[in-house]
CSV table of C-alpha atoms in Angstrom, one decimal:
chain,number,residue,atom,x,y,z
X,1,UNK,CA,101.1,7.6,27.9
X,2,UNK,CA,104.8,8.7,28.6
X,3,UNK,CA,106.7,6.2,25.8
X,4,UNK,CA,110.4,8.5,26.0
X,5,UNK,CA,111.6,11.4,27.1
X,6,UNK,CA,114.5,13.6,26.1
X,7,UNK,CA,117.3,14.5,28.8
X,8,UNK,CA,119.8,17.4,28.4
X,9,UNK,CA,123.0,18.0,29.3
X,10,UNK,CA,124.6,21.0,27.9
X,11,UNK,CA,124.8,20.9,23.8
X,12,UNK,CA,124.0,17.1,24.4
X,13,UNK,CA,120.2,15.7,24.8
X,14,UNK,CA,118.8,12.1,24.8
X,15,UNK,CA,115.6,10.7,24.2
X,16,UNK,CA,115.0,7.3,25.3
X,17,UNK,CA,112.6,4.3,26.5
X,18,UNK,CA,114.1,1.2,28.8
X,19,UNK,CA,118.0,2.5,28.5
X,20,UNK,CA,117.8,5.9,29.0
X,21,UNK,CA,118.1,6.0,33.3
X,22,UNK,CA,121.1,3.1,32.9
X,23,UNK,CA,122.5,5.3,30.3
X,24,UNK,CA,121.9,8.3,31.6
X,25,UNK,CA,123.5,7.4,34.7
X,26,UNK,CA,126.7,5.9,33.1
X,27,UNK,CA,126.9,9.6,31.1
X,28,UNK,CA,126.3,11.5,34.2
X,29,UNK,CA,123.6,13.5,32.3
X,30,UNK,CA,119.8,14.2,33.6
X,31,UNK,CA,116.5,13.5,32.2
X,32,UNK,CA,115.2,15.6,30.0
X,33,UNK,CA,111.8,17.2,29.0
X,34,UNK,CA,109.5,15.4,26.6
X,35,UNK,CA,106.4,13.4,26.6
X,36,UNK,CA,105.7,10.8,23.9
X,37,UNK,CA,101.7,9.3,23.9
X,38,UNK,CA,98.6,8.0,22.3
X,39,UNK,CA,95.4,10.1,21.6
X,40,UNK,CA,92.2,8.1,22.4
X,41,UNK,CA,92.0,6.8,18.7
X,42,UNK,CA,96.0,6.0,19.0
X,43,UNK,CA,97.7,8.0,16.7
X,44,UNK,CA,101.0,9.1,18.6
X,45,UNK,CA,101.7,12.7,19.8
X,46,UNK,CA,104.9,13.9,21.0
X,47,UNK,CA,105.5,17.2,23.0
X,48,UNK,CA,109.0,18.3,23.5
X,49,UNK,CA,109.1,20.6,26.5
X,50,UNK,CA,112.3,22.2,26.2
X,51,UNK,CA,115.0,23.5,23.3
X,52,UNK,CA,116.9,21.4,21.2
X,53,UNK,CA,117.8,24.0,18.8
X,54,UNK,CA,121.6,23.1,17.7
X,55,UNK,CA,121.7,20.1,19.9
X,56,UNK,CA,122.7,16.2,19.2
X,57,UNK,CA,120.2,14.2,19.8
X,58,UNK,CA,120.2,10.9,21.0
X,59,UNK,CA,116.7,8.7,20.8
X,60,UNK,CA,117.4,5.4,22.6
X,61,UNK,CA,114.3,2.8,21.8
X,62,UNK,CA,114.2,-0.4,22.7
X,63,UNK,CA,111.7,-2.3,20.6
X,64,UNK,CA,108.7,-4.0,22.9
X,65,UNK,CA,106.3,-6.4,22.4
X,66,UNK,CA,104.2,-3.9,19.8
X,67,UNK,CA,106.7,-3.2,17.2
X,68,UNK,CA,104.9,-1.2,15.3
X,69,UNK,CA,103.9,1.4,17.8
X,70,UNK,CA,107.3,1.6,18.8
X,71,UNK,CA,108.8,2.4,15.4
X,72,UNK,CA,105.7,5.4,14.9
X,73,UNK,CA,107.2,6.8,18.2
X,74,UNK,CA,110.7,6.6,16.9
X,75,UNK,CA,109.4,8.4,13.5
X,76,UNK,CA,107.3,11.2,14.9
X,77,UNK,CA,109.8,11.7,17.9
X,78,UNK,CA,112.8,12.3,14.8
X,79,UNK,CA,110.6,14.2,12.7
X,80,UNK,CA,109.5,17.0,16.1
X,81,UNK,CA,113.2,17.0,16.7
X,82,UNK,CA,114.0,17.6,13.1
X,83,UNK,CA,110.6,20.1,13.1
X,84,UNK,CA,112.6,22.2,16.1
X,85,UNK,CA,115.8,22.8,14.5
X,86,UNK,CA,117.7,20.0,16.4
X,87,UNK,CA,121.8,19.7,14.8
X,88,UNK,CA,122.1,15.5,14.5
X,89,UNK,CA,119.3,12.9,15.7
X,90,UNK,CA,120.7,9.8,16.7
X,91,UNK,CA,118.9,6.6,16.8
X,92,UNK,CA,120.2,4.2,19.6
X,93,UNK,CA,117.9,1.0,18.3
X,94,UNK,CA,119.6,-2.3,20.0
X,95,UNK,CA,117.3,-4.4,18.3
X,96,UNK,CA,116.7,-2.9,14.4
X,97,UNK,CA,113.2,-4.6,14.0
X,98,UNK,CA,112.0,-6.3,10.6
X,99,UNK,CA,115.8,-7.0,10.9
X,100,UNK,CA,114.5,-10.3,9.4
X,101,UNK,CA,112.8,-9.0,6.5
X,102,UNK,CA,116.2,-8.1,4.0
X,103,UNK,CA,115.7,-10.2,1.2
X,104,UNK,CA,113.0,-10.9,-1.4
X,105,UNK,CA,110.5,-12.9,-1.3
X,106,UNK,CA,108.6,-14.1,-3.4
X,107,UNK,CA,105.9,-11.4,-4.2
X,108,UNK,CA,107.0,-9.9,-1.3
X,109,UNK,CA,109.2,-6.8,-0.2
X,110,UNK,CA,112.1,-5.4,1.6
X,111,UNK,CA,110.7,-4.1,4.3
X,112,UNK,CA,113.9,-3.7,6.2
X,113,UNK,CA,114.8,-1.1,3.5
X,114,UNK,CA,112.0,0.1,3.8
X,115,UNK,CA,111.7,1.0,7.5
X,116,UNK,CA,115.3,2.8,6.6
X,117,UNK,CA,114.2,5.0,3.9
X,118,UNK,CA,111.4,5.9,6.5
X,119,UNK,CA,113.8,6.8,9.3
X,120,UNK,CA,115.8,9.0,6.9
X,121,UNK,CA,113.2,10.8,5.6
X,122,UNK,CA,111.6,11.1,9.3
X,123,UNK,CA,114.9,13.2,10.4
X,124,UNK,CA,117.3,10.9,11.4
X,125,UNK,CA,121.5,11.6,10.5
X,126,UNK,CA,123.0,8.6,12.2
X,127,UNK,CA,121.5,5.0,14.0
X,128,UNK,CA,123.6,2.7,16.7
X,129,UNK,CA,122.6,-0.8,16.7
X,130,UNK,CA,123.3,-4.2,18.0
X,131,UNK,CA,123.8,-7.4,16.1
X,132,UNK,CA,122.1,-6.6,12.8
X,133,UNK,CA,120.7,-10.0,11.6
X,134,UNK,CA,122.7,-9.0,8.5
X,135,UNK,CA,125.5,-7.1,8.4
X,136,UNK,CA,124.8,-5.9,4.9
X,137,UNK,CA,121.1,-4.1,6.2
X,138,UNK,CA,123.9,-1.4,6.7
X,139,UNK,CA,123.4,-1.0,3.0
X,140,UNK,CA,120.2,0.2,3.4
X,141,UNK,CA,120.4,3.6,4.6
X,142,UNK,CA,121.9,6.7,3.2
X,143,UNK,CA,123.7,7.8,6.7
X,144,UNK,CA,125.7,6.3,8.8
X,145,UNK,CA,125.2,3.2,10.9
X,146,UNK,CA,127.4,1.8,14.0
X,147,UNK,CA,126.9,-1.8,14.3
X,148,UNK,CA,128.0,-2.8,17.7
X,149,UNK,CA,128.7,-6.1,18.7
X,150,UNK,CA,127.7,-8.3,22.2
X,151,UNK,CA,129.8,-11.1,21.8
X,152,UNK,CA,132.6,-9.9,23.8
X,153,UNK,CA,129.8,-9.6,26.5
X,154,UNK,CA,128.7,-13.1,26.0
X,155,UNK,CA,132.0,-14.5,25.7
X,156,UNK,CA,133.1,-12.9,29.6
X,157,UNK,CA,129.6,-14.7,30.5
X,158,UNK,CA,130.8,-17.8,29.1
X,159,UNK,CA,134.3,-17.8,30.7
X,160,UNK,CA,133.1,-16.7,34.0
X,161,UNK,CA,129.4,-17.9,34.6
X,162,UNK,CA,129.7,-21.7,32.8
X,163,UNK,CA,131.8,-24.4,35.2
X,164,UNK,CA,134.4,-26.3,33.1
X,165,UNK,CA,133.8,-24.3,29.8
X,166,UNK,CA,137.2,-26.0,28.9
X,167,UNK,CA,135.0,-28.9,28.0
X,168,UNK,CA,132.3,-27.4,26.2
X,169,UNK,CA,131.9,-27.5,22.4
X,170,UNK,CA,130.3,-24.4,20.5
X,171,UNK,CA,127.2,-25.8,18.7
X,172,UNK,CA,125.9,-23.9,15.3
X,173,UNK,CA,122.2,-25.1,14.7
X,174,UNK,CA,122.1,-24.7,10.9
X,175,UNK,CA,124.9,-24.1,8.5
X,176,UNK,CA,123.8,-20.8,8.1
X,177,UNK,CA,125.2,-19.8,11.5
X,178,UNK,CA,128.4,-21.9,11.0
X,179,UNK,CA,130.4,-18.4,10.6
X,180,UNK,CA,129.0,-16.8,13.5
X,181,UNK,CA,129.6,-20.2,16.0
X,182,UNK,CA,133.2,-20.6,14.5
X,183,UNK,CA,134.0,-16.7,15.5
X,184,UNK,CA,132.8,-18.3,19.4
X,185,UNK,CA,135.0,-21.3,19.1
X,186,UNK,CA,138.2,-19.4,17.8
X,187,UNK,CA,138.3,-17.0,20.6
X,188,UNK,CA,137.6,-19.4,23.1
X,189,UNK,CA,139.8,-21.9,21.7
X,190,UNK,CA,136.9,-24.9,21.6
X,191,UNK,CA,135.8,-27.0,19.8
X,192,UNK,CA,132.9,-26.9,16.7
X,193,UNK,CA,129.6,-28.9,16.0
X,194,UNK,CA,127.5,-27.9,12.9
X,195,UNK,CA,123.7,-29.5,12.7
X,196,UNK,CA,122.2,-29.7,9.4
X,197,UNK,CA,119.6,-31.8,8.3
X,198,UNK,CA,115.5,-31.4,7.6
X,199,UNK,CA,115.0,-30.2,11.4
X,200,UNK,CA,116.3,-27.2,9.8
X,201,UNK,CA,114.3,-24.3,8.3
X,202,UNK,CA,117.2,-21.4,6.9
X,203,UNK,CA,116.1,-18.9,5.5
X,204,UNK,CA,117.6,-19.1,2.1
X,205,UNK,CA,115.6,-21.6,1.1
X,206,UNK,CA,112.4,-19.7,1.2
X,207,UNK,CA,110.9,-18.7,-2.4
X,208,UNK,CA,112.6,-15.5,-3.1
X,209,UNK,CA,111.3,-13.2,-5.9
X,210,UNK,CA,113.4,-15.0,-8.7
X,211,UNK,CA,110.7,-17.7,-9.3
X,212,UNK,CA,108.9,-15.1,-12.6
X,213,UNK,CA,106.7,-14.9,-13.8
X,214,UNK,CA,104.6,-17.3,-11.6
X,215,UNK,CA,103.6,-20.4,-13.8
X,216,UNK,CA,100.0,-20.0,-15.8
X,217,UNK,CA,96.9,-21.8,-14.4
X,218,UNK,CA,95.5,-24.2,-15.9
X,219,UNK,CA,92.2,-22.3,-16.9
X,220,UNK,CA,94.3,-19.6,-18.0
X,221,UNK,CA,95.7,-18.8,-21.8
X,222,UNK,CA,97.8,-16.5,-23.1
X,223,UNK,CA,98.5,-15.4,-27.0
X,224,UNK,CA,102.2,-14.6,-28.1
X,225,UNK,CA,105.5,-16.8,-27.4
X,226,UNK,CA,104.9,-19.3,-25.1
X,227,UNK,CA,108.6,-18.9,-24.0
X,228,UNK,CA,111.6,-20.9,-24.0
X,229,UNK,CA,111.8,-24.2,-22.5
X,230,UNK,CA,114.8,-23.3,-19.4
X,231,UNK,CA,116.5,-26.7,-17.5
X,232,UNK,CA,114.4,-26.6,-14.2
X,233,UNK,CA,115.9,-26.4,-10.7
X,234,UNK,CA,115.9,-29.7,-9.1
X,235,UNK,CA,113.9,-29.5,-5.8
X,236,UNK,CA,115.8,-29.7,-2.6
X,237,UNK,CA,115.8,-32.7,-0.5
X,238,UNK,CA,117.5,-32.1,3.2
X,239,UNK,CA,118.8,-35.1,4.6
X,240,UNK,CA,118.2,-36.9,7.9
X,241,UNK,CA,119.1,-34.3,11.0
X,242,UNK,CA,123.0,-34.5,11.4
X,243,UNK,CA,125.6,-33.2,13.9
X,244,UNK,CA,128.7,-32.5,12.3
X,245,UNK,CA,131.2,-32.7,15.7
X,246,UNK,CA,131.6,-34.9,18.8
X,247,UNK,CA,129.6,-33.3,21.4
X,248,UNK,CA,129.3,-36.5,23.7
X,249,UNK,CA,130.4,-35.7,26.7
X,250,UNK,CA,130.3,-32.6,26.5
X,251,UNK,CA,128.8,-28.5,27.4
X,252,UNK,CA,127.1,-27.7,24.0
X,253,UNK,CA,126.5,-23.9,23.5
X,254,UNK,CA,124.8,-22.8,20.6
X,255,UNK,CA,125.0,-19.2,19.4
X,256,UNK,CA,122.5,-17.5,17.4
X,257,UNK,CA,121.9,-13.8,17.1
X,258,UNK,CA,118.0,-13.9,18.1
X,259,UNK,CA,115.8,-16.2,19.8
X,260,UNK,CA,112.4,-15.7,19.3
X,261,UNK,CA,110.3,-18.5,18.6
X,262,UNK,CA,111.9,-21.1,20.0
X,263,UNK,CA,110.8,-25.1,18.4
X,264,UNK,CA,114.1,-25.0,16.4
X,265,UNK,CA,116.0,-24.5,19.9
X,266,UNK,CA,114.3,-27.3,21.5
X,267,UNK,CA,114.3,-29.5,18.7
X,268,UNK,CA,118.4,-29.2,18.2
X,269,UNK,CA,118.6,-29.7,22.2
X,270,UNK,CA,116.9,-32.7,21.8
X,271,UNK,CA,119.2,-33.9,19.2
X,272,UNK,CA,122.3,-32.8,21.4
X,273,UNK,CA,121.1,-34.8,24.5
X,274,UNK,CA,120.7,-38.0,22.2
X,275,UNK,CA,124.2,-37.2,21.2
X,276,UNK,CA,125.6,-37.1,24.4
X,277,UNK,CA,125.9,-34.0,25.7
X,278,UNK,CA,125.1,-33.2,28.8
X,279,UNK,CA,124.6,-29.5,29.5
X,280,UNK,CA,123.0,-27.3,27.0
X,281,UNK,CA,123.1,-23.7,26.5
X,282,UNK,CA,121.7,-21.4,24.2
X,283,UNK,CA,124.0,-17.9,23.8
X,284,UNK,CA,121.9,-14.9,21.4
X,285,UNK,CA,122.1,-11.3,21.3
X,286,UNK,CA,118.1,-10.3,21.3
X,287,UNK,CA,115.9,-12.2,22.8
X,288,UNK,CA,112.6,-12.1,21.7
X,289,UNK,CA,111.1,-15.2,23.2
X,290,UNK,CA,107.9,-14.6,21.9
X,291,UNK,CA,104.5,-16.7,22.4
X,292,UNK,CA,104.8,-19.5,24.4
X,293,UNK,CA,108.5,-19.1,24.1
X,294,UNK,CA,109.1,-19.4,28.1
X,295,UNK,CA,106.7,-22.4,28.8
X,296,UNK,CA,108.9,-24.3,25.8
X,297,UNK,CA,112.4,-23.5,27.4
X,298,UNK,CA,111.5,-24.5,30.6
X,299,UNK,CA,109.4,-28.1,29.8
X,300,UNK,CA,112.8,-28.9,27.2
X,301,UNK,CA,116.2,-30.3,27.7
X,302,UNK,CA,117.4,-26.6,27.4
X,303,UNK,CA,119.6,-25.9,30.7
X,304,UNK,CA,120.2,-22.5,30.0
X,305,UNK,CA,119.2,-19.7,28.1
X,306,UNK,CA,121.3,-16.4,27.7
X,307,UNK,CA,120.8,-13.0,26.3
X,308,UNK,CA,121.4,-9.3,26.1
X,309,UNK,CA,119.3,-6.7,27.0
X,310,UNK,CA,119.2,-5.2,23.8
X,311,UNK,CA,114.7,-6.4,23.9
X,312,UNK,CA,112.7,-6.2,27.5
X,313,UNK,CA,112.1,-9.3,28.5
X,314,UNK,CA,111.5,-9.4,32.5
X,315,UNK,CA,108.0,-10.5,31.9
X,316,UNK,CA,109.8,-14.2,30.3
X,317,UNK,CA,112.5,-14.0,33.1
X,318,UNK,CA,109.9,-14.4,35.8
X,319,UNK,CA,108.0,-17.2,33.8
X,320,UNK,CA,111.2,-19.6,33.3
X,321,UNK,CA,113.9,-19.1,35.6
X,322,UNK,CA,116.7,-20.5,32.8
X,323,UNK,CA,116.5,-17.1,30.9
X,324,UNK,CA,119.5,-14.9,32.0
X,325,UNK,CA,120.7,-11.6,31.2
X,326,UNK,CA,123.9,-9.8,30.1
X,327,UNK,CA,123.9,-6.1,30.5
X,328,UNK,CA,125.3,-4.3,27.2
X,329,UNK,CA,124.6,-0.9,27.9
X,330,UNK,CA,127.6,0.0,29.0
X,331,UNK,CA,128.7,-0.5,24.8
X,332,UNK,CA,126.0,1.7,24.0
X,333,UNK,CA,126.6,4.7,27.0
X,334,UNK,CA,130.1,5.1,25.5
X,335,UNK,CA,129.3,4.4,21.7
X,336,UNK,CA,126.8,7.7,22.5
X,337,UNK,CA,129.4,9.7,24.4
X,338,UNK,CA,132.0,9.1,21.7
X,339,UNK,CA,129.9,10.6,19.1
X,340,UNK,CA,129.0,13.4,20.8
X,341,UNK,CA,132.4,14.5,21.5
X,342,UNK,CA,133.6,13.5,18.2
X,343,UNK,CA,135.9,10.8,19.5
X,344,UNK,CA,136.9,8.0,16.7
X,345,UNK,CA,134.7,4.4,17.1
X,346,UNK,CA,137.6,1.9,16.3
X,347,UNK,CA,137.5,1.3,20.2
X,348,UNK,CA,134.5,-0.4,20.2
X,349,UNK,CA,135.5,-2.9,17.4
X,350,UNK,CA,138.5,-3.5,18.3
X,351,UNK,CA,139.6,-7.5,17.4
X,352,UNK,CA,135.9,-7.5,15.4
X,353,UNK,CA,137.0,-9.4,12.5
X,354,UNK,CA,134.8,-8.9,8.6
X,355,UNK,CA,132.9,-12.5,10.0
X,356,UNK,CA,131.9,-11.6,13.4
C-alpha cells in the first residue's frame, strides 16, 4: 500500500501523505520516489527509490483514522532516511497525536513524551506542527519544534463567511479554554462568555499521579510506620452549568483547539440556545470528529461546525453537511520553504502573542 512518497527538487525532497500534492504545488517541486506499505502480517516497509544523500528532508503526515500505523510509517520512513545518509529530516505533523496524553495520570504515563523521544531516536532533527494541545509538549523533544498557528485562518473565516459577526459573542466552553476564546475576542473586538459548571469534564481534574501511594485494602496489612496523618483534600463539587456573559441575542462561537468526540459540544449548544442565542458555531483547529461524531452535529442545535485541514475528514463532510473547511496549507508550504532556504520564522508568528 503506497502510504507517502518522497519528492525532490534539487538539494530539497519531501515525503508526504494528504499535503504533499497541495504542497508540492505551492513549492513548485515534483513528486518524488518512495513507496511506504504493509507486508501481509502488517509490519511496515518503506523503499526509497532515489538519493537523499545530503538532502533536507521533509515528511509531511497527516494523522488518519489509525493513528498508530501512521506514526510506525512516520518512524521507519525517518529512520530509512536517516539509514541513507539524508542531511535534516523534517517532520510536517499538523496534528501531533497523543497530543492529549502530557500529563500524569494516575498510574499512568506521558505518552506524548514518549512518542517524542521515539521520533528523535527514529532520525528526526526538526518537526512543524499545528495547534499543539499544549504549548509546553514543545518541552518534550530535544530538537527543534515550529508550532504554527490557524487562528489567523479561522479568524479571516469568521470575518468573511459569518453574516453580522459584529453581533456575535466568542463562547469558551470550560474555563480551561477561557485564554484561548479571549485571544478570539480581542482581535475581533467582541464580546466573551465563559461556561463552567458540572456539564464540564477539564482535564485537570482527572487523578493525576500525585494521589501515592494508593490507599491499603482493607484485607491488606503492612508492618513498619503506618505514616503520618496529612489534612485531606476536600472533594470537588462543580456547580450547576453556568454561562458567564450575555449571549441572548446573539451569534455564539466557541473556539476549541480539537473536536473529536463531540457530547460536550452539543451539550454547551444546548445551554446556549436556552440562553438565547440564536446561531451557533463551533471554531477548532483539528477536527477529529470521531465515532458517531457527524450523526451528533447534525441531529443538535449546532449550526455550524468549522475546521482546518490539519486531520482528513471528507468522509464526516459528506455525512453532515454543517462541517466546513479552512485550508491551512498554505502556513505549512512556506513554514517548509523557509527552512529549507534558511530564511528566519518570525513571519509566521507575527502578532502571536505568549497566550495564543
Amino acid at each position: 500500500m503506497h502510504r507517502a512518497r518522497q519528492e525532490d527538487h534539487g538539494s530539497i525532497s519531501y515525503c508526504a501523505q494528504l499535503h504533499t500534492l497541495t504542497n508540492a504545488r505551492r513549492l513548485g517541486v515534483d513528486l518524488g520516489k518512495s513507496v511506504v506499505y504493509q507486508e501481509s502480517n502488517r509490519e511496515t516497509r518503506v523503499d526509497v527509490k532515489e538519493s537523499v544523500r545530503g538532502q533536507d528532508i521533509f515528511i509531511i503526515q497527516t494523522i488518519p483514522r489509525d493513528v498508530n500505523t501512521a506514526i510506525m510509517e512516520l518512524l521507519v520512513m525517518a529512520y530509512a532516511l536517516k539509514t541513507n545518509c539524508a542531511k535534516n529530516i523534517i517532520g510536517v505533523i499538523p496534528y501531533f497525536p497523543y497530543s492529549k496524553q502530557c500529563k500524569m495520570r494516575k498510574r499512568g504515563s506521558i505518552v506524548c513524551k514518549l512518542l517524542a523521544s521515539m521520533l528523535a531516536k527514529a532520525g528526526l532533527t526538526h518537526i512543524i506542527t499545528m495547534d499543539l494541545h499544549q504549548k509546553e509538549i514543545q518541552g518534550f523533544f530535544s530538537f527543534p519544534v515550529d508550532n504554527l498557528r490557524a487562528s489567523p485562518f479561522l479568524l479571516q473565516y469568521i470575518q468573511e463567511e459569518i453574516p453580522d459577526y459584529r453581533n456575535a459573542i466568542i463562547v469558551a466552553k470550560s474555563p480551561s479554554a477561557a485564554k484561548r476564546a479571549q485571544s478570539y475576542a480581542e482581535r475581533l473586538r467582541l464580546g466573551l462568555a465563559v461556561m463552567h459548571g458540572e456539564a464540564q469534564c477539564s482535564e485537570s481534574d482527572m487523578a493525576d499521579g500525585r494521589h501515592s501511594p494508593p490507599p491499603m485494602s482493607s484485607g491488606r496489612t503492612t508492618s513498619g510506620h503506618p505514616g503520618l496523618e496529612l489534612p485531606l483534600m476536600m472533594a470537588k463539587e462543580k456547580p450547576p452549568i453556568t454561562v458567564v456573559g450575555d449571549v441572548g441575542g446573539r451569534i455564539a462561537i466557541i473556539v476549541d483547539d480539537i473536536i473529536d468526540d463531540v457530547e460536550d459540544f452539543v451539550a454547551a449548544a444546548e445551554i446556549l440556545k436556552e440562553r438565547g442565542a440564536y446561531k451557533i458555531y463551533i471554531m477548532a483547529t483539528h477536527g477529529l470528529l470521531s465515532a458517531e461524531a457527524p450523526r451528533l452535529i447534525e441531529e443538535s442545535a449546532i449550526d455550524e461546525v468549522v475546521v482546518t485541514n490539519t486531520v482528513p475528514h471528507e468522509v464526516q463532510k459528506l455525512q453532515c453537511p454543517k462541517i466546513k473547511t479552512v485550508d491551512v496549507s498554505m502556513i505549512l508550504a512556506e513554514a517548509i520553504r523557509r527552512i529549507h532556504n534558511g530564511e528566519s520564522m518570525a513571519y509566521l508568528f507575527r502578532n502571536i502573542t505568549v497566550d495564543d
